[in-house]
JSON list of C-alpha atoms in Angstrom, two decimals:
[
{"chain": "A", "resi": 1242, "resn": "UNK", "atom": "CA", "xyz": [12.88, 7.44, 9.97]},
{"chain": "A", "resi": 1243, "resn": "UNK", "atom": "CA", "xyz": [11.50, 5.67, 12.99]},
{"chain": "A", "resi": 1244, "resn": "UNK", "atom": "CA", "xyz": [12.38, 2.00, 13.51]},
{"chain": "A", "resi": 1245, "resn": "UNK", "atom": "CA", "xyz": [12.33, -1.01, 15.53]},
{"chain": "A", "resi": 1246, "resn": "UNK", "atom": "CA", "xyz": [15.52, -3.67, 15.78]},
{"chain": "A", "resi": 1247, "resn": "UNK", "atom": "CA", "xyz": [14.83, -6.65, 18.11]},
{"chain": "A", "resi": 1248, "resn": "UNK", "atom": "CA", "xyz": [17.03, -9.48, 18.65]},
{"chain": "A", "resi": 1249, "resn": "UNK", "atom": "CA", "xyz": [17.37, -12.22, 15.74]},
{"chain": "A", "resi": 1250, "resn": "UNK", "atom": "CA", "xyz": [15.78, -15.82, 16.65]},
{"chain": "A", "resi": 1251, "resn": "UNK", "atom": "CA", "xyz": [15.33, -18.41, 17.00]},
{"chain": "A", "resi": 1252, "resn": "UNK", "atom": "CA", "xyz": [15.74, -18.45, 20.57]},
{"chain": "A", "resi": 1253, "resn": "UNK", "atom": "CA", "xyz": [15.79, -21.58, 22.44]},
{"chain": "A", "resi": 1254, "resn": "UNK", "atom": "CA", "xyz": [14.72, -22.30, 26.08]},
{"chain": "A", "resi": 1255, "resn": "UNK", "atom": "CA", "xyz": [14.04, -24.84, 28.47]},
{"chain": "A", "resi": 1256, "resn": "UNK", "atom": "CA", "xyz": [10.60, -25.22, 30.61]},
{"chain": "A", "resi": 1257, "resn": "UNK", "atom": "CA", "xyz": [10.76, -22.61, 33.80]},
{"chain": "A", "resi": 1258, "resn": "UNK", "atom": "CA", "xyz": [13.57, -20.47, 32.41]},
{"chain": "A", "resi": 1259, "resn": "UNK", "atom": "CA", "xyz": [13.74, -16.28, 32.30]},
{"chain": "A", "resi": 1260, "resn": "UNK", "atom": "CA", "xyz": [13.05, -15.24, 29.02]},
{"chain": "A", "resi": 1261, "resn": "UNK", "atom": "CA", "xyz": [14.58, -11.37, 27.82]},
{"chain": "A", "resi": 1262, "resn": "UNK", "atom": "CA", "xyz": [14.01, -10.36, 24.35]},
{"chain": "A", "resi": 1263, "resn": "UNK", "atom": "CA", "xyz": [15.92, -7.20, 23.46]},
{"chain": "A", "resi": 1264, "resn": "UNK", "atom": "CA", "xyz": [14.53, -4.57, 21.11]},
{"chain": "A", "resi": 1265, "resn": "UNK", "atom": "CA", "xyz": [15.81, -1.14, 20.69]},
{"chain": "A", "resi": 1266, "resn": "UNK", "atom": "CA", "xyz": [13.63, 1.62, 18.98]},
{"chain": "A", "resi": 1267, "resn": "UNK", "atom": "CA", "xyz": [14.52, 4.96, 17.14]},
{"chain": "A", "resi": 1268, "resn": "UNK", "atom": "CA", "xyz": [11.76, 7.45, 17.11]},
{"chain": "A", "resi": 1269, "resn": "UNK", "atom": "CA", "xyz": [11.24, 11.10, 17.38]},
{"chain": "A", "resi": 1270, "resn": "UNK", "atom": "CA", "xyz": [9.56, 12.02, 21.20]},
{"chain": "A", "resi": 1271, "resn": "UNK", "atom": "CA", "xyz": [7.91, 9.43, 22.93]},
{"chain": "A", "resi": 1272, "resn": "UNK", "atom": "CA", "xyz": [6.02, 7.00, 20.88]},
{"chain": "A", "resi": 1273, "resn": "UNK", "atom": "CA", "xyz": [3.89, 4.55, 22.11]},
{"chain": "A", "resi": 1274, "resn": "UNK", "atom": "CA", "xyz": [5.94, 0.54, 22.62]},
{"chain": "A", "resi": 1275, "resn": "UNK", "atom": "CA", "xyz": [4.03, -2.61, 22.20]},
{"chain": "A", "resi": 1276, "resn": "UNK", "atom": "CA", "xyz": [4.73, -6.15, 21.84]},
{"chain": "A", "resi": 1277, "resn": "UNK", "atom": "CA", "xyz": [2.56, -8.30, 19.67]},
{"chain": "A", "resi": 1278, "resn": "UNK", "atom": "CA", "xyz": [2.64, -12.11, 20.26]},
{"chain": "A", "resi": 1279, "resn": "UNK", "atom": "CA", "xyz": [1.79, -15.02, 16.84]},
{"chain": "A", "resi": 1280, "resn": "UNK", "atom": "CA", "xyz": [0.73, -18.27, 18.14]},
{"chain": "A", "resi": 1281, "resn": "UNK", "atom": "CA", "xyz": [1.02, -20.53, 15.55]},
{"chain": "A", "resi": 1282, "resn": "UNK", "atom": "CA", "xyz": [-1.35, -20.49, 12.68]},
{"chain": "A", "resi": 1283, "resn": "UNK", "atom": "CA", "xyz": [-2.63, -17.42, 13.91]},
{"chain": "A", "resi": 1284, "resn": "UNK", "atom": "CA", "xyz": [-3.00, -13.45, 13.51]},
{"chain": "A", "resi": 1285, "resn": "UNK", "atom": "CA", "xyz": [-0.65, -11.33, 15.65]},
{"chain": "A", "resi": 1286, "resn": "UNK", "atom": "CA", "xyz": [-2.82, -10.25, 18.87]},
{"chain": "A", "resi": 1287, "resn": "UNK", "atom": "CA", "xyz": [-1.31, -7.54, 21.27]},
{"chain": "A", "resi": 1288, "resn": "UNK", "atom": "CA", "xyz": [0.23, -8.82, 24.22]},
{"chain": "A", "resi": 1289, "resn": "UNK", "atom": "CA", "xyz": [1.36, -5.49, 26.29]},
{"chain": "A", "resi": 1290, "resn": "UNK", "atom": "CA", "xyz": [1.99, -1.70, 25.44]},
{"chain": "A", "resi": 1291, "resn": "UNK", "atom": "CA", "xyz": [3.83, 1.23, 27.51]},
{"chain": "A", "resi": 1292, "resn": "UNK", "atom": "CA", "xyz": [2.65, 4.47, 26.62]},
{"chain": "A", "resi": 1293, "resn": "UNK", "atom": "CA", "xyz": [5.28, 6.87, 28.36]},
{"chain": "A", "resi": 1294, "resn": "UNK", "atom": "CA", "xyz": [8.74, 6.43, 29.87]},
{"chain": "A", "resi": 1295, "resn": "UNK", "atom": "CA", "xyz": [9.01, 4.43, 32.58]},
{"chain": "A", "resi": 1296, "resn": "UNK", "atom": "CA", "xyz": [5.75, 2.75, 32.12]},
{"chain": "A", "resi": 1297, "resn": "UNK", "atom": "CA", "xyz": [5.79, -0.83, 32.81]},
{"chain": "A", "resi": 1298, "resn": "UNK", "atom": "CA", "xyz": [3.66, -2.96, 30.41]},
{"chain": "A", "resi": 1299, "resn": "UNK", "atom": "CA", "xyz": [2.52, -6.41, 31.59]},
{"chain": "A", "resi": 1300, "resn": "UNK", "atom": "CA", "xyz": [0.36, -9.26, 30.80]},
{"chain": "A", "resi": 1301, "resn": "UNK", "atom": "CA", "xyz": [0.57, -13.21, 30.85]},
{"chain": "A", "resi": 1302, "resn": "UNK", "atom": "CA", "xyz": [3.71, -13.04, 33.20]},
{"chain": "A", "resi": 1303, "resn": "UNK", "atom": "CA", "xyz": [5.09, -10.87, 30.62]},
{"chain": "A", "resi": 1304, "resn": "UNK", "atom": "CA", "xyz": [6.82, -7.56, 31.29]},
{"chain": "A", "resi": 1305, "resn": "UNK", "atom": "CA", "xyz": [8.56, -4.62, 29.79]},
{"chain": "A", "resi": 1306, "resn": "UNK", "atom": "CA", "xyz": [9.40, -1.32, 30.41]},
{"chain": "A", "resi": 1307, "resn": "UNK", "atom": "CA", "xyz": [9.48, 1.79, 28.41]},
{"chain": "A", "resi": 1308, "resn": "UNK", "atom": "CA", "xyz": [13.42, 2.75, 29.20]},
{"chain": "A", "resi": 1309, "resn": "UNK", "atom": "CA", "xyz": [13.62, 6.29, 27.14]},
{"chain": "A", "resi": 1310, "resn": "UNK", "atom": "CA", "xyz": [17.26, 6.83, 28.04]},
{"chain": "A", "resi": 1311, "resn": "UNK", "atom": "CA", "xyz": [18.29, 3.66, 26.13]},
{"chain": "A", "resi": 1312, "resn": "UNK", "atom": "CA", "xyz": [15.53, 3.76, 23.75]},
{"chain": "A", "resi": 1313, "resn": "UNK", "atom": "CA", "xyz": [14.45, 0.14, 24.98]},
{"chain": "A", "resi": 1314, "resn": "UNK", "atom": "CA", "xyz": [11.69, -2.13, 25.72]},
{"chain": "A", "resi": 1315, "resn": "UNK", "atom": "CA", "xyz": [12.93, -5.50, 26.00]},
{"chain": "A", "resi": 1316, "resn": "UNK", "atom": "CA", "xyz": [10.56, -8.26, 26.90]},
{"chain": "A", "resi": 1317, "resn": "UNK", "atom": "CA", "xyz": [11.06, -10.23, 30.20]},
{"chain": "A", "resi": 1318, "resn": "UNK", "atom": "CA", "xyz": [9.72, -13.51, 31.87]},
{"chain": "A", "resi": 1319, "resn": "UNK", "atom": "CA", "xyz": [10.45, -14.84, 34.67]},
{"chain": "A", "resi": 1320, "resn": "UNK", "atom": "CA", "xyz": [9.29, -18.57, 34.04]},
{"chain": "A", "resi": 1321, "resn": "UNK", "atom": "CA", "xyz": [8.46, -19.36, 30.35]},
{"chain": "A", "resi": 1322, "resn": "UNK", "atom": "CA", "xyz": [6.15, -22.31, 29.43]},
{"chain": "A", "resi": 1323, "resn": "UNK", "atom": "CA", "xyz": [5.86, -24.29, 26.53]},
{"chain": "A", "resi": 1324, "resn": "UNK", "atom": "CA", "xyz": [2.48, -22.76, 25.67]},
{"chain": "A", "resi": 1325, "resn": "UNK", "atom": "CA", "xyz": [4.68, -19.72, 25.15]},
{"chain": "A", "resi": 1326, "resn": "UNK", "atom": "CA", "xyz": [6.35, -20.66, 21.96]},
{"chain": "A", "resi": 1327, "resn": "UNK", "atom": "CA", "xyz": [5.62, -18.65, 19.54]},
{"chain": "A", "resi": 1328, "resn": "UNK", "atom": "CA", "xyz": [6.99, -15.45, 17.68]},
{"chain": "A", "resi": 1329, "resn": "UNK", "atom": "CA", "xyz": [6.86, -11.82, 19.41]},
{"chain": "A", "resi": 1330, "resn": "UNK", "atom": "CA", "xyz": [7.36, -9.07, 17.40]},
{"chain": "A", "resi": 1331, "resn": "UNK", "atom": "CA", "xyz": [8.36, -5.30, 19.05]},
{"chain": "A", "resi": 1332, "resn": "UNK", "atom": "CA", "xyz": [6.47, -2.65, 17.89]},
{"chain": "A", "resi": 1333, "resn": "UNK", "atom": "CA", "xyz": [6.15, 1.66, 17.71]},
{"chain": "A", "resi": 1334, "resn": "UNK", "atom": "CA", "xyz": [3.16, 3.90, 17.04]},
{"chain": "A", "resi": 1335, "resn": "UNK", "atom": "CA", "xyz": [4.91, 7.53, 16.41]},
{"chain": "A", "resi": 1336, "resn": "UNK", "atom": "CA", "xyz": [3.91, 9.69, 18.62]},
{"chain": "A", "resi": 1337, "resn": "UNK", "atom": "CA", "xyz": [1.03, 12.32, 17.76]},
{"chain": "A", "resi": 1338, "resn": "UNK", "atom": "CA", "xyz": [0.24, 10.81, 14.32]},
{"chain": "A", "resi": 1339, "resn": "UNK", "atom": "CA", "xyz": [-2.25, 8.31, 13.11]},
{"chain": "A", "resi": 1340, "resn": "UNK", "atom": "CA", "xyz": [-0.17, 6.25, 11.47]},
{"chain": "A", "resi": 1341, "resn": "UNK", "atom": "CA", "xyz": [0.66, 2.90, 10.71]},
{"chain": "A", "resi": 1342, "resn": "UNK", "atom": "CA", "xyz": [2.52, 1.06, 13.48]},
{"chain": "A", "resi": 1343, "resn": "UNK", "atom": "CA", "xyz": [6.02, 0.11, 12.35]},
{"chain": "A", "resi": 1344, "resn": "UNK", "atom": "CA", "xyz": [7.40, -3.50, 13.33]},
{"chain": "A", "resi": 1345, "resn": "UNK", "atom": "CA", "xyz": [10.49, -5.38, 13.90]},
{"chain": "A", "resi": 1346, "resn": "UNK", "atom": "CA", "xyz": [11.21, -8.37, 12.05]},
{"chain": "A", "resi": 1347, "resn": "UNK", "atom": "CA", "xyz": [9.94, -10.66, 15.05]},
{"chain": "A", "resi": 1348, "resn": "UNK", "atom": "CA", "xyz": [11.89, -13.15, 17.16]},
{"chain": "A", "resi": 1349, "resn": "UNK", "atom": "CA", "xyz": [10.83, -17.15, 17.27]},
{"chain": "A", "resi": 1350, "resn": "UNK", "atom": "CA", "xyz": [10.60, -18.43, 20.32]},
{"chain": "A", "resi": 1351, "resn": "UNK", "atom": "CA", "xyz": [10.75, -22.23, 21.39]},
{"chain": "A", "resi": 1352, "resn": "UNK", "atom": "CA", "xyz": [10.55, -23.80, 24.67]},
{"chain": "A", "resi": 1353, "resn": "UNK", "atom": "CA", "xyz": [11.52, -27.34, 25.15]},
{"chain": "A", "resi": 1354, "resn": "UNK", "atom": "CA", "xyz": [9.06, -29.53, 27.78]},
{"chain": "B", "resi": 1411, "resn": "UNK", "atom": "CA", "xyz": [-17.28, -8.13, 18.61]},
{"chain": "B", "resi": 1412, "resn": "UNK", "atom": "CA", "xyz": [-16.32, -10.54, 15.83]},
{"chain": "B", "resi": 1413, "resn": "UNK", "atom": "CA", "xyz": [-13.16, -9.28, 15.23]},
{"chain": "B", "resi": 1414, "resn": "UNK", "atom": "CA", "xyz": [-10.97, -8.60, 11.38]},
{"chain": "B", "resi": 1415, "resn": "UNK", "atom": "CA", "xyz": [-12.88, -11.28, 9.33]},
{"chain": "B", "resi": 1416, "resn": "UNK", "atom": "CA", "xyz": [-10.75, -12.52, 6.61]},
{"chain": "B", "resi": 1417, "resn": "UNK", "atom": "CA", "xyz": [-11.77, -14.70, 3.64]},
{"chain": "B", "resi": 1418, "resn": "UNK", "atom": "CA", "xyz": [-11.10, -17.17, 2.44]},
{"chain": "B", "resi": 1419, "resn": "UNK", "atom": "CA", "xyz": [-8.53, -18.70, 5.19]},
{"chain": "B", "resi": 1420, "resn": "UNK", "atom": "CA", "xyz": [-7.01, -21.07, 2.83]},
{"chain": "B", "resi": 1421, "resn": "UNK", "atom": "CA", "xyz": [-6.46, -20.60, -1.01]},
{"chain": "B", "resi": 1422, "resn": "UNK", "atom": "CA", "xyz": [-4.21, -22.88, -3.91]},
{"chain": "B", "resi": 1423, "resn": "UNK", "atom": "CA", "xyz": [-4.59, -21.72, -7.37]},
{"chain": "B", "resi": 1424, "resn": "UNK", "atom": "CA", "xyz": [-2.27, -22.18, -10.38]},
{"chain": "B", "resi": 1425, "resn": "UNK", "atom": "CA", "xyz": [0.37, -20.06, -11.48]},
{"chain": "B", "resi": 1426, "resn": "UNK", "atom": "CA", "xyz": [-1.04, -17.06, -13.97]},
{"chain": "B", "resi": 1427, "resn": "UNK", "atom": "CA", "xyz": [-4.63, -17.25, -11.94]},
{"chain": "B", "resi": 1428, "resn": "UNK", "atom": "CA", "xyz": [-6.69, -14.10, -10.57]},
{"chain": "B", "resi": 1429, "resn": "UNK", "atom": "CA", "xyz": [-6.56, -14.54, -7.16]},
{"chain": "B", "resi": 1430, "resn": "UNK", "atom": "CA", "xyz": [-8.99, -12.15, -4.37]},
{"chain": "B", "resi": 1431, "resn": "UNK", "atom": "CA", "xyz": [-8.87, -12.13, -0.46]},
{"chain": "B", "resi": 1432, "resn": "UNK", "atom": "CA", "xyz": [-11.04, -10.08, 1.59]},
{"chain": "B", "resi": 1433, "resn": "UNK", "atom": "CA", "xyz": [-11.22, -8.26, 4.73]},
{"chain": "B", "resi": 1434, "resn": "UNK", "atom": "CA", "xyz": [-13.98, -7.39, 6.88]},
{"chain": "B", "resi": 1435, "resn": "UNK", "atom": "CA", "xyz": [-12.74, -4.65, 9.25]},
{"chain": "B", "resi": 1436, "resn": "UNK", "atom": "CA", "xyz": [-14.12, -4.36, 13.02]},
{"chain": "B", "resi": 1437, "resn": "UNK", "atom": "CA", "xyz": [-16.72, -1.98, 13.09]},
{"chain": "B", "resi": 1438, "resn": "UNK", "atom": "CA", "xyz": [-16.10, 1.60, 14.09]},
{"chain": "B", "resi": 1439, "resn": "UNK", "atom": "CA", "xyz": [-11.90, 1.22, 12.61]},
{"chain": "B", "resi": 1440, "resn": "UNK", "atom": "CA", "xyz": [-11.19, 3.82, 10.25]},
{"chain": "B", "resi": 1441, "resn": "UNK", "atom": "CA", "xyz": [-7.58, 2.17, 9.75]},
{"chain": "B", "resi": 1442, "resn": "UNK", "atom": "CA", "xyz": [-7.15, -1.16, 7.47]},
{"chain": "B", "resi": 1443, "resn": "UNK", "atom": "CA", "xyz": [-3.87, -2.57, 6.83]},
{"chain": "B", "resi": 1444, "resn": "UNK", "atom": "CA", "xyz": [-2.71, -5.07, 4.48]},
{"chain": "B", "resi": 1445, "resn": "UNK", "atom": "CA", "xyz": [0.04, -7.17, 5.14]},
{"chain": "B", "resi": 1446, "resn": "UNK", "atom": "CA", "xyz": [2.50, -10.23, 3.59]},
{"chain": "B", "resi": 1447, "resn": "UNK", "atom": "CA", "xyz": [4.21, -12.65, 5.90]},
{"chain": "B", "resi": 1448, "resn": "UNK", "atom": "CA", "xyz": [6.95, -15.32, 4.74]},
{"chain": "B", "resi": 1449, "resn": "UNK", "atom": "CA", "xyz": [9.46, -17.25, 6.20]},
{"chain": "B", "resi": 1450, "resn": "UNK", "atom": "CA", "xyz": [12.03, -15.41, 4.29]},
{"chain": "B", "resi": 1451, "resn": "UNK", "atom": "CA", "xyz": [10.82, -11.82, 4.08]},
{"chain": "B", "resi": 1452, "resn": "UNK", "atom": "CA", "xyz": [8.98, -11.66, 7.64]},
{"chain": "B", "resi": 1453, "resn": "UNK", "atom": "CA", "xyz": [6.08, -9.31, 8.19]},
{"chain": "B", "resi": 1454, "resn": "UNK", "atom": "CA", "xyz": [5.68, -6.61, 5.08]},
{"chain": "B", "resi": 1455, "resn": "UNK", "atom": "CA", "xyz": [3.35, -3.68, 5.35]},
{"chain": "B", "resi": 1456, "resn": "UNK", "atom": "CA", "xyz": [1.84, -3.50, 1.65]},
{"chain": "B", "resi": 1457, "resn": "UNK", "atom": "CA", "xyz": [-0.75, -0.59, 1.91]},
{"chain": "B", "resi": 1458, "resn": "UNK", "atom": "CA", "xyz": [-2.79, 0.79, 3.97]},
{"chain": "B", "resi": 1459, "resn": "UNK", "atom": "CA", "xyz": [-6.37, 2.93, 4.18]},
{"chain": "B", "resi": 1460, "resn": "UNK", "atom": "CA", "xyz": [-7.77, 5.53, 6.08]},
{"chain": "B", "resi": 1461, "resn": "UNK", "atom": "CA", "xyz": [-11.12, 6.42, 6.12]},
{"chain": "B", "resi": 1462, "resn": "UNK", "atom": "CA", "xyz": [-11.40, 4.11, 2.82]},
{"chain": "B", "resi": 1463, "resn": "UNK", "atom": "CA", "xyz": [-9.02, 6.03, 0.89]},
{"chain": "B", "resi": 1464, "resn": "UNK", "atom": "CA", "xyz": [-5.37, 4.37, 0.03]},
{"chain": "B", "resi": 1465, "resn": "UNK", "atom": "CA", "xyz": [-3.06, 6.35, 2.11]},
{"chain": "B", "resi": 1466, "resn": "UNK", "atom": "CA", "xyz": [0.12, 4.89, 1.27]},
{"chain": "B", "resi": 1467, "resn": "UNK", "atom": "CA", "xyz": [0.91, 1.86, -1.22]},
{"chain": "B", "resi": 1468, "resn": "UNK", "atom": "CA", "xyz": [4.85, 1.79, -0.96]},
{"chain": "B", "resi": 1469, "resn": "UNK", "atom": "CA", "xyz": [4.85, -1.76, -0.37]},
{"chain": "B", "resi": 1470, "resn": "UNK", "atom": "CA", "xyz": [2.67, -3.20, -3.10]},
{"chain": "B", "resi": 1471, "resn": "UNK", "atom": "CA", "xyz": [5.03, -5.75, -4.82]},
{"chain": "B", "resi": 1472, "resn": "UNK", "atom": "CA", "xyz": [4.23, -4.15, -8.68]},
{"chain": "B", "resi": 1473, "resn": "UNK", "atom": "CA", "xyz": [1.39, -4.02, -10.67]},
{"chain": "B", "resi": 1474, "resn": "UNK", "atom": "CA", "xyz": [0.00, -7.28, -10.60]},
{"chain": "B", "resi": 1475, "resn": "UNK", "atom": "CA", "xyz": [-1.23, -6.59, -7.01]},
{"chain": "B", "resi": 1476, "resn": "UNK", "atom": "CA", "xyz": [-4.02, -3.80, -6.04]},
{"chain": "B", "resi": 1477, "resn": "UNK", "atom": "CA", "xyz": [-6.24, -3.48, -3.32]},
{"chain": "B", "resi": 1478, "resn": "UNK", "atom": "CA", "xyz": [-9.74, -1.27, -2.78]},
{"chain": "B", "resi": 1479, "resn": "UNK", "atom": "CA", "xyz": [-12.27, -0.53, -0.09]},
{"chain": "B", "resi": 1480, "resn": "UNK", "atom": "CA", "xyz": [-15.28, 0.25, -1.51]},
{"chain": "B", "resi": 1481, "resn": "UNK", "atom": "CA", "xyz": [-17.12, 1.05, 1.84]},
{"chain": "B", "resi": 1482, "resn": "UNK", "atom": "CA", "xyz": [-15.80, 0.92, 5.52]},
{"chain": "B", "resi": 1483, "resn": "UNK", "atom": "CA", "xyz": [-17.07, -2.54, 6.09]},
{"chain": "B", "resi": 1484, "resn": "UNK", "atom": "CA", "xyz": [-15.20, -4.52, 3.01]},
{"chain": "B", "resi": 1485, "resn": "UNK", "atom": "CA", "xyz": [-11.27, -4.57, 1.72]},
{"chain": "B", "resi": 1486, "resn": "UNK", "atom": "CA", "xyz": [-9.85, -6.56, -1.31]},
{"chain": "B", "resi": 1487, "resn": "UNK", "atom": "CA", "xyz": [-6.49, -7.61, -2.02]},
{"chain": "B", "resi": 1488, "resn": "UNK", "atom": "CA", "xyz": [-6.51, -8.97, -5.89]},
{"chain": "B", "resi": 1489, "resn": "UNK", "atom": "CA", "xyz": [-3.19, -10.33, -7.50]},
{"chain": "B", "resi": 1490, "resn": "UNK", "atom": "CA", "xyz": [-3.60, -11.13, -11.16]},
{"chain": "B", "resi": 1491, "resn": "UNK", "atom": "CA", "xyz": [-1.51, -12.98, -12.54]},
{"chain": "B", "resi": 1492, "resn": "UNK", "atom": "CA", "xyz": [-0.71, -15.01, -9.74]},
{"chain": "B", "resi": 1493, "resn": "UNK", "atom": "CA", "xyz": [3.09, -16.23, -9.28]},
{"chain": "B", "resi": 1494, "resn": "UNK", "atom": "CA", "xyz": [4.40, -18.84, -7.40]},
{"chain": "B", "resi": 1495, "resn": "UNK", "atom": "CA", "xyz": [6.75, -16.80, -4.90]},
{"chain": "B", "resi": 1496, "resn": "UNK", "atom": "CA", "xyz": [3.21, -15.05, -4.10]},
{"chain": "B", "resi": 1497, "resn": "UNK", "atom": "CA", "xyz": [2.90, -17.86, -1.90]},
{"chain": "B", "resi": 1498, "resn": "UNK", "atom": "CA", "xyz": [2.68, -16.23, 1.50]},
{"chain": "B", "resi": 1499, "resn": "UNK", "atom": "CA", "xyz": [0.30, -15.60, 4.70]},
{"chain": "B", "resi": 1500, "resn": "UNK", "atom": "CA", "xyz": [-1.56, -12.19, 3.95]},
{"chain": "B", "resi": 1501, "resn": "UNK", "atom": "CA", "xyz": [-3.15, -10.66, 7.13]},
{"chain": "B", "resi": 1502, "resn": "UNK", "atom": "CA", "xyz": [-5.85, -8.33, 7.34]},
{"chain": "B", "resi": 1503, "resn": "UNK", "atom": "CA", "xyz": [-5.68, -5.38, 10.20]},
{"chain": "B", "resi": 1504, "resn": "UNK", "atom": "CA", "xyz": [-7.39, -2.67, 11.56]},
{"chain": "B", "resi": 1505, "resn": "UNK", "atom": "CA", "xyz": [-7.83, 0.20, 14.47]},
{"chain": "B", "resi": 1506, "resn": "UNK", "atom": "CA", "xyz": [-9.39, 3.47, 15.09]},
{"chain": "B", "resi": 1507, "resn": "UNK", "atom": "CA", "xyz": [-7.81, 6.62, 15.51]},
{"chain": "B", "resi": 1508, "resn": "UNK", "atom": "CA", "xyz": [-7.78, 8.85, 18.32]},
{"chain": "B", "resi": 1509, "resn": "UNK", "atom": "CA", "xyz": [-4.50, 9.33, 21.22]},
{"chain": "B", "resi": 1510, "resn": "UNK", "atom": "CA", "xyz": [-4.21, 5.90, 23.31]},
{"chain": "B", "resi": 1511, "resn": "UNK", "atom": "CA", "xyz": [-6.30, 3.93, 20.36]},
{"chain": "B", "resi": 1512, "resn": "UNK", "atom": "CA", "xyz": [-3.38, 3.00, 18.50]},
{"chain": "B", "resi": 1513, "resn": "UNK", "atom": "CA", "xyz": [-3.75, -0.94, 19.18]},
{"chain": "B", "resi": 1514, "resn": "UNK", "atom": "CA", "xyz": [-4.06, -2.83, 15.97]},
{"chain": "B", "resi": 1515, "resn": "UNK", "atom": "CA", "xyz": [-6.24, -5.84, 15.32]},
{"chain": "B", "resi": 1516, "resn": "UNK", "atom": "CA", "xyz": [-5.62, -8.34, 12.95]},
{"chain": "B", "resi": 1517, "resn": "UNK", "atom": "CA", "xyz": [-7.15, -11.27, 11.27]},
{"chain": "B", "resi": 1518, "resn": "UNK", "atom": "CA", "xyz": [-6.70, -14.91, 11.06]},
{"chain": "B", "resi": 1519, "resn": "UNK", "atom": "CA", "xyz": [-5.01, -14.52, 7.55]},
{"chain": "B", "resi": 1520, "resn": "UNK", "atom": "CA", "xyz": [-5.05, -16.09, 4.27]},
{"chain": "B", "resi": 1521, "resn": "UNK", "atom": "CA", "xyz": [-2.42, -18.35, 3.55]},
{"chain": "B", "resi": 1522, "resn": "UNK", "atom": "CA", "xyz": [-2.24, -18.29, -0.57]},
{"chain": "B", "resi": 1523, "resn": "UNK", "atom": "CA", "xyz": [0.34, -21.52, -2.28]},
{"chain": "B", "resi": 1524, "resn": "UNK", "atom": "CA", "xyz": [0.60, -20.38, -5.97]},
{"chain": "B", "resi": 1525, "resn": "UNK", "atom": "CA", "xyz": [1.45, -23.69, -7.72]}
]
């Protein structure tokens, strides 16, 4: 069945460095990629999505790109802030059904001032 | 738009007590998810609707949890009894179906200590 795997946490970064987050999906066709972001005590709100391969998805200074030859989307930044710890999760929505979207297990993310 | 409304935001009970939390969709969605978050477990599915109707309830824990939508506007999630490793955040989602409407929204959640 279709799945998401993204890289286990936490992960640990100082102010101003690049930030990549793998996650790897298996899916039939060409679903639709998203990464949701949890700030702390909060819901999980959508932070970017790539709809077809080679789409770039971006938003906050975030970025990731819908790679369909390596089934990949990992998530990129080039200068992370300490406003950005929280935990991102990777996320599928099969394509052509109206389904549930499946999710990885999320990474935790900490940056240190 | 005021969002997945989700009440109440906080809840303690005792072990072997009824507990309810309710959803408020956003307005229009004709998906609502139900969900279970701990530290140990991560983010669990446990059912979902469509159109008000259960769809799939794979991930219901066992019987002492069930969930209804009476009308397109109002979700429960009731556990009865109540345990302690019930403790958890519960979140409240929804969207509306259609190609390129896929995003899902999701509450502020309930976090639920079972003591």
């Amino acid at each position: 069945g279709d799945s998401v795997t993204q890289m286990e946490g936490p992960v640990t970064l100082s102010e101003e460095a690049f930030l990549t987050i793998n996650c790897t999906y298996t899916a039939t066709g060409y679903p639709s990629l998203f990464w949701y972001v949890q700030y702390p005590g909060e819901g999980l709100q959508l932070l970017l999505k790539a709809t077809k391969a080679d789409d770039k998805g971006s938003n906050k200074g975030f970025e990731a790109t819908y790679r369909k030859e390596t089934t990949s989307f990992h998530l990129e930044k080039g200068s992370v802030q300490v406003s950005d710890s929280a935990v991102y999760f990777c996320a599928l929505s099969p394509m052509n059904r109206d389904d549930k979207i499946i999710f990885g297990k999320g990474t935790r993310l900490h940056i240190l001032p | 738009d005021a969002g997945v409304i989700q009440s109440p935001r906080h809840e303690v009970t005792e072990m072997g007590q009824e507990v309810t939390l309710r959803c408020k969709p956003i307005s229009g969605h004709d998906y609502l998810f139900w969900y279970r978050q701990t530290m140990m477990r991560g983010l669990e599915l446990l059912i979902y609707f469509n159109n008000n109707v259960p769809i799939d309830d794979s991930g219901m824990p066992e019987d002492r949890f069930s969930a209804k939508m009476p009308n397109a506007s109002f979700s429960t999630l009731k556990i009865q009894p109540s345990e302690p490793r019930d403790s958890a955040v519960y979140f409240c989602a929804s969207r509306r179906s259609g190609q390129g409407l896929d995003e899902q929204f999701f509450g502020p959640g309930t976090r639920l200590t079972v003591l």
